[in-house]
GROMACS .gro file of C-alpha atoms in nm:
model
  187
    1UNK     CA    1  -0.575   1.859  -0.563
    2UNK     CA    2  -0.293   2.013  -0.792
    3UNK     CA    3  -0.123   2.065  -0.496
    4UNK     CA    4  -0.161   1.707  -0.371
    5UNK     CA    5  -0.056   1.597  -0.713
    6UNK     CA    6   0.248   1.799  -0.698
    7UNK     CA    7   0.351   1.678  -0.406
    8UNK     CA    8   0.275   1.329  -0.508
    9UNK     CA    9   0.559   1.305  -0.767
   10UNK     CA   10   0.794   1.482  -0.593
   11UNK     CA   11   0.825   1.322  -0.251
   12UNK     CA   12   0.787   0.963  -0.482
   13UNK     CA   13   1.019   1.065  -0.719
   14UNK     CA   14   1.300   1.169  -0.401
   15UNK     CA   15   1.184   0.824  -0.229
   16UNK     CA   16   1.344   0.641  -0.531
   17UNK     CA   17   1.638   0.840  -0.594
   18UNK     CA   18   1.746   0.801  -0.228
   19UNK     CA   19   1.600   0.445  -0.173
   20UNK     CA   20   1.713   0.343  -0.533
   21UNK     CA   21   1.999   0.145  -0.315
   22UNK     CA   22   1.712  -0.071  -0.117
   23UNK     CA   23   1.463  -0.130  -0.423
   24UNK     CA   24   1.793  -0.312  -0.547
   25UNK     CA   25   1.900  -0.489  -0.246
   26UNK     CA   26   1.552  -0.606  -0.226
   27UNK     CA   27   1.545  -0.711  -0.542
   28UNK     CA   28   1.873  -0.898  -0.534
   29UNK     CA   29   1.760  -1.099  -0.235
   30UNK     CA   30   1.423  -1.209  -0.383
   31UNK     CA   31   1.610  -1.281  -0.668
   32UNK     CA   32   1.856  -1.477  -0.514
   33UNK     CA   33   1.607  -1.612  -0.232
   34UNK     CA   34   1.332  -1.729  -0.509
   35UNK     CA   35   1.419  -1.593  -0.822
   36UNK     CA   36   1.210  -1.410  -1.054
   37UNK     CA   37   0.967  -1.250  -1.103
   38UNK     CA   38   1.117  -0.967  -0.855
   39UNK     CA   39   0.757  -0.806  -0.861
   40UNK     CA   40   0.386  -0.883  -0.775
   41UNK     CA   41   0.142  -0.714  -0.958
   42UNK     CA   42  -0.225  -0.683  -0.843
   43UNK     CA   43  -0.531  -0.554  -1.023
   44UNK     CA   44  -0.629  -0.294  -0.784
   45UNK     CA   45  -0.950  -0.014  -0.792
   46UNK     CA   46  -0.807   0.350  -0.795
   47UNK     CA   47  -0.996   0.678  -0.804
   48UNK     CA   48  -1.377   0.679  -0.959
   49UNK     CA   49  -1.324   0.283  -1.000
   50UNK     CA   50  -1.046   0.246  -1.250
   51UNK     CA   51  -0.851  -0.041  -1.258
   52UNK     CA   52  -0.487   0.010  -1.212
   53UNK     CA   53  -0.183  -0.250  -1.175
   54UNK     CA   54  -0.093  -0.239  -0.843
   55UNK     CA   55   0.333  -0.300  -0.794
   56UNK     CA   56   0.475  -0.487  -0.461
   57UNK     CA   57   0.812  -0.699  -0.409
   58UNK     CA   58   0.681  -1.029  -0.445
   59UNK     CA   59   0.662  -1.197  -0.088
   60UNK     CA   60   0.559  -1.570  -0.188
   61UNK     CA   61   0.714  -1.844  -0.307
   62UNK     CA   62   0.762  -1.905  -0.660
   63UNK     CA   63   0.586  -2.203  -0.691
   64UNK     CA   64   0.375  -2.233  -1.026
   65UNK     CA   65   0.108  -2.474  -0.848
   66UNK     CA   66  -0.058  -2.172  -0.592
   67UNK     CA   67  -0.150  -2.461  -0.353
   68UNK     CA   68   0.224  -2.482  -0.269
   69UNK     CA   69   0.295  -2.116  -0.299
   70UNK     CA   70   0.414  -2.021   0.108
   71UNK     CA   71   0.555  -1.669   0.200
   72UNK     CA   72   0.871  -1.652   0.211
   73UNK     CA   73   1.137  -1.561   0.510
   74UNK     CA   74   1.251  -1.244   0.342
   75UNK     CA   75   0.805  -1.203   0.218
   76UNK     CA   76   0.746  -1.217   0.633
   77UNK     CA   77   0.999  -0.945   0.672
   78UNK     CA   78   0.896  -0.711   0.407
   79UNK     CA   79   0.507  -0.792   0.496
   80UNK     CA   80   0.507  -0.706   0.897
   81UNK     CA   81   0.748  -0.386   0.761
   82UNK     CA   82   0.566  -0.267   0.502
   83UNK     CA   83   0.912  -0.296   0.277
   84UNK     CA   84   0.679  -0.481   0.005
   85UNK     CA   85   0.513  -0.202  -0.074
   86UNK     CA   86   0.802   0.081  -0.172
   87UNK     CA   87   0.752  -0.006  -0.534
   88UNK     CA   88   0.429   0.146  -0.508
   89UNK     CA   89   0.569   0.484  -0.565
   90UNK     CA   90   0.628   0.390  -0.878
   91UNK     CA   91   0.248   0.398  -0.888
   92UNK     CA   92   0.204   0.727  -0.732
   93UNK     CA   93   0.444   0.870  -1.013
   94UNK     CA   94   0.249   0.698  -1.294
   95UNK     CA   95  -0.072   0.897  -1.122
   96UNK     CA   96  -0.264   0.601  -1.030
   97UNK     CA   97  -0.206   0.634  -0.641
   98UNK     CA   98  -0.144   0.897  -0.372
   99UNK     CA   99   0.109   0.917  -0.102
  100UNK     CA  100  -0.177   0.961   0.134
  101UNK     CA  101  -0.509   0.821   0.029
  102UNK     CA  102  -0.742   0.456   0.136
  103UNK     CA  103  -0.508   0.191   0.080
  104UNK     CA  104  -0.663   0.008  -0.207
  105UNK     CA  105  -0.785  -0.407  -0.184
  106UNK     CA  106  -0.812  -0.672  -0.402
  107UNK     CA  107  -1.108  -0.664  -0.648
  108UNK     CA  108  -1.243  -0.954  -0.516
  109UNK     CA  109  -1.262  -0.795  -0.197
  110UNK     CA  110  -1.406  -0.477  -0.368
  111UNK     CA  111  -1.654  -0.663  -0.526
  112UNK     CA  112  -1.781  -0.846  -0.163
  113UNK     CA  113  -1.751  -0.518   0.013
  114UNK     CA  114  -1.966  -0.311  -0.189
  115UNK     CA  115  -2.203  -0.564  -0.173
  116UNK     CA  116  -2.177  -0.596   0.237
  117UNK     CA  117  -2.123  -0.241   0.377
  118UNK     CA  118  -2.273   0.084   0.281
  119UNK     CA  119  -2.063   0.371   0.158
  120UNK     CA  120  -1.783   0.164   0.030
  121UNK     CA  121  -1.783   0.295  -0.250
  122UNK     CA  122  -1.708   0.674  -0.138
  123UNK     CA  123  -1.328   0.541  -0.092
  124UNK     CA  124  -1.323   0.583  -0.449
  125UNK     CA  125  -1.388   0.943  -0.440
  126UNK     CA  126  -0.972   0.993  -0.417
  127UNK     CA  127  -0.667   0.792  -0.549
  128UNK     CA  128  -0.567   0.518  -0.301
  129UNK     CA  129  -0.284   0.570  -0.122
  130UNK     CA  130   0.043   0.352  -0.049
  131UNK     CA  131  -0.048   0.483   0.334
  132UNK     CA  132  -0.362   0.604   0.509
  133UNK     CA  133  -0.573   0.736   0.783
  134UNK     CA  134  -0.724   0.431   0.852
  135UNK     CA  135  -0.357   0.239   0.825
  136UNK     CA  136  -0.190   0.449   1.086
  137UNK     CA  137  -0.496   0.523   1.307
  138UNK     CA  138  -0.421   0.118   1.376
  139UNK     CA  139  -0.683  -0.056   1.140
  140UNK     CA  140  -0.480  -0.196   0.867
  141UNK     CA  141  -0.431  -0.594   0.822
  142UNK     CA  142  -0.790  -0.792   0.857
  143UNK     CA  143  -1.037  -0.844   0.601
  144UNK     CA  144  -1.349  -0.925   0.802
  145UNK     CA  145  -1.639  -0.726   0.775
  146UNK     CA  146  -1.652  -0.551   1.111
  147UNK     CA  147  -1.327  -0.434   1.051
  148UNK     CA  148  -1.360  -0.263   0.660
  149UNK     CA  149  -1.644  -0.103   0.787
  150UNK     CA  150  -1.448   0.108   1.075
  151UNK     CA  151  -1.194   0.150   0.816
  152UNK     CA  152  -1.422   0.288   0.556
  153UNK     CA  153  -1.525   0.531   0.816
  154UNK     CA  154  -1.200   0.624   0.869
  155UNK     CA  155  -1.185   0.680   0.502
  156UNK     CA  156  -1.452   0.877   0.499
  157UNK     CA  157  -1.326   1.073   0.764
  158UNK     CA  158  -1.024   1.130   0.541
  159UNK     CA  159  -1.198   1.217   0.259
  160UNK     CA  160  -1.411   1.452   0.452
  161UNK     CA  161  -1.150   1.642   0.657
  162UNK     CA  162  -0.833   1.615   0.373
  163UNK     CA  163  -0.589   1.876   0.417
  164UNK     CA  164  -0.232   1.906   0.299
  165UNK     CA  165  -0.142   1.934   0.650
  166UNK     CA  166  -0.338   1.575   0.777
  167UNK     CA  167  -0.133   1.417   0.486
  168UNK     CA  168   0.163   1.565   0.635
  169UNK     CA  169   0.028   1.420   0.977
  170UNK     CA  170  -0.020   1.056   0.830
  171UNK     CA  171   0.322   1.057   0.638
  172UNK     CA  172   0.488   1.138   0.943
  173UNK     CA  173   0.303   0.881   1.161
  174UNK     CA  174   0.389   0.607   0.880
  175UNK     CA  175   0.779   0.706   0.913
  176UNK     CA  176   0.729   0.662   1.298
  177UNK     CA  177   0.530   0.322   1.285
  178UNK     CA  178   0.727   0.179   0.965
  179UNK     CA  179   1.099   0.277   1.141
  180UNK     CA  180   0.957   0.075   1.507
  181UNK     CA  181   0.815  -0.218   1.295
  182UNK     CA  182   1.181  -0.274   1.126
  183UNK     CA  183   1.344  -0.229   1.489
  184UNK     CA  184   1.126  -0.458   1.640
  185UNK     CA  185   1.222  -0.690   1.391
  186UNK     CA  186   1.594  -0.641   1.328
  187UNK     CA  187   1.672  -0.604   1.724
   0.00000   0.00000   0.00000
C-alpha cells in the first residue's frame, strides 16, 4: 500500500499543477455564475470508518432556504462530466482518499446501507477513491438498493483482486469515459 500511497500524491499532486488553470476557471465561473462559496464540502466515510471532509465545486444554487436550492447550468455540466469532483485530489494529497478506491456516499446513505445490504461495510477496508471499479464498470449514479448492492460487489471485487496494474486499468478507463462525457456535451 506504500506503493499505492506513493503514487497517490504524485499523480494528484501533477493533476493540480497542470489542471491548476481549470480549478481556476471553474472557480471563476461559479463565482461569477452564483458566487461563493466556490466549494461543497461533504462529510464523507473514508478507510476503517473515519470521517473525512469530502471537497467538490459546488453545483447548486446558492440559495440559503435548501427548498429553493436548484443545480445550476454550469452544476449540470460539471455533474454529467465529473468536473465537480477534481478538487478531490486535494483529498487524495491530504491522505484521506485514493486515486482508485469505492467512491465514497453520503453518511446518511452509509448509515441506511449498512443497515440494508450485507458486506457494506468491507468498502471500508481501503480509502475511497475519487474513481472506481464499480464507477467505470458502468454502476455509478443511483442510490437504490438493487443497485449499491452490485456496486458493493464490485467493490469487493476490487478490494479482493487490487493490483497496481487494475488501478492503472481503472485510471485509464476514467480518462476514456470522462474525455467522451465532455465531448458529448461540448459537441
Amino acid at each position: 500500500m506504500i506503493r499505492k500511497r506513493i503514487f497517490d500524491i504524485s499523480f494528484s499532486f501533477l493533476f493540480i499543477i497542470i489542471f491548476l488553470w481549470l480549478y481556476l476557471f471553474l472557480g471563476t465561473l461559479i463565482f461569477i455564475n452564483d458566487g461563493s462559496p466556490i466549494l461543497y464540502r461533504a462529510l464523507r466515510k473514508g478507510k476503517n470508518n473515519k470521517i473525512f471532509t469530502c471537497f467538490k465545486f459546488r453545483s447548486m444554487s446558492n440559495h440559503l432556504n435548501p427548498k429553493d436550492r436548484k443545480i445550476t447550468y454550469l452544476g449540470n455540466f460539471m455533474r454529467k462530466t465529473n468536473l465537480d469532483e477534481i478538487p478531490q485530489f486535494f483529498n487524495v494529497l491530504i491522505g484521506d482518499m485514493s486515486i482508485v478506491g469505492p467512491r465514497p456516499h453520503d453518511l446518511n446513505e452509509d448509515e441506511f446501507f449498512e443497515k440494508n445490504i450485507s458486506n457494506y461495510n468491507d468498502r471500508f477496508e481501503l480509502k475511497p477513491g475519487i474513481t472506481g471499479y464499480a464507477a467505470v464498470e458502468g454502476n455509478r449514479g443511483g442510490t437504490d438498493i438493487k443497485k449499491i448492492t452490485e456496486r458493493v460487489k464490485l467493490d469487493k471485487y476490487y478490494i479482493e483482486n487490487y493490483s497496481f496494474t487494475l488501478d492503472i486499468k481503472i485510471i485509464f478507463k476514467t480518462i476514456i469515459i470522462t474525455i467522451s462525457n465532455i465531448c458529448n456535451r461540448l459537441f
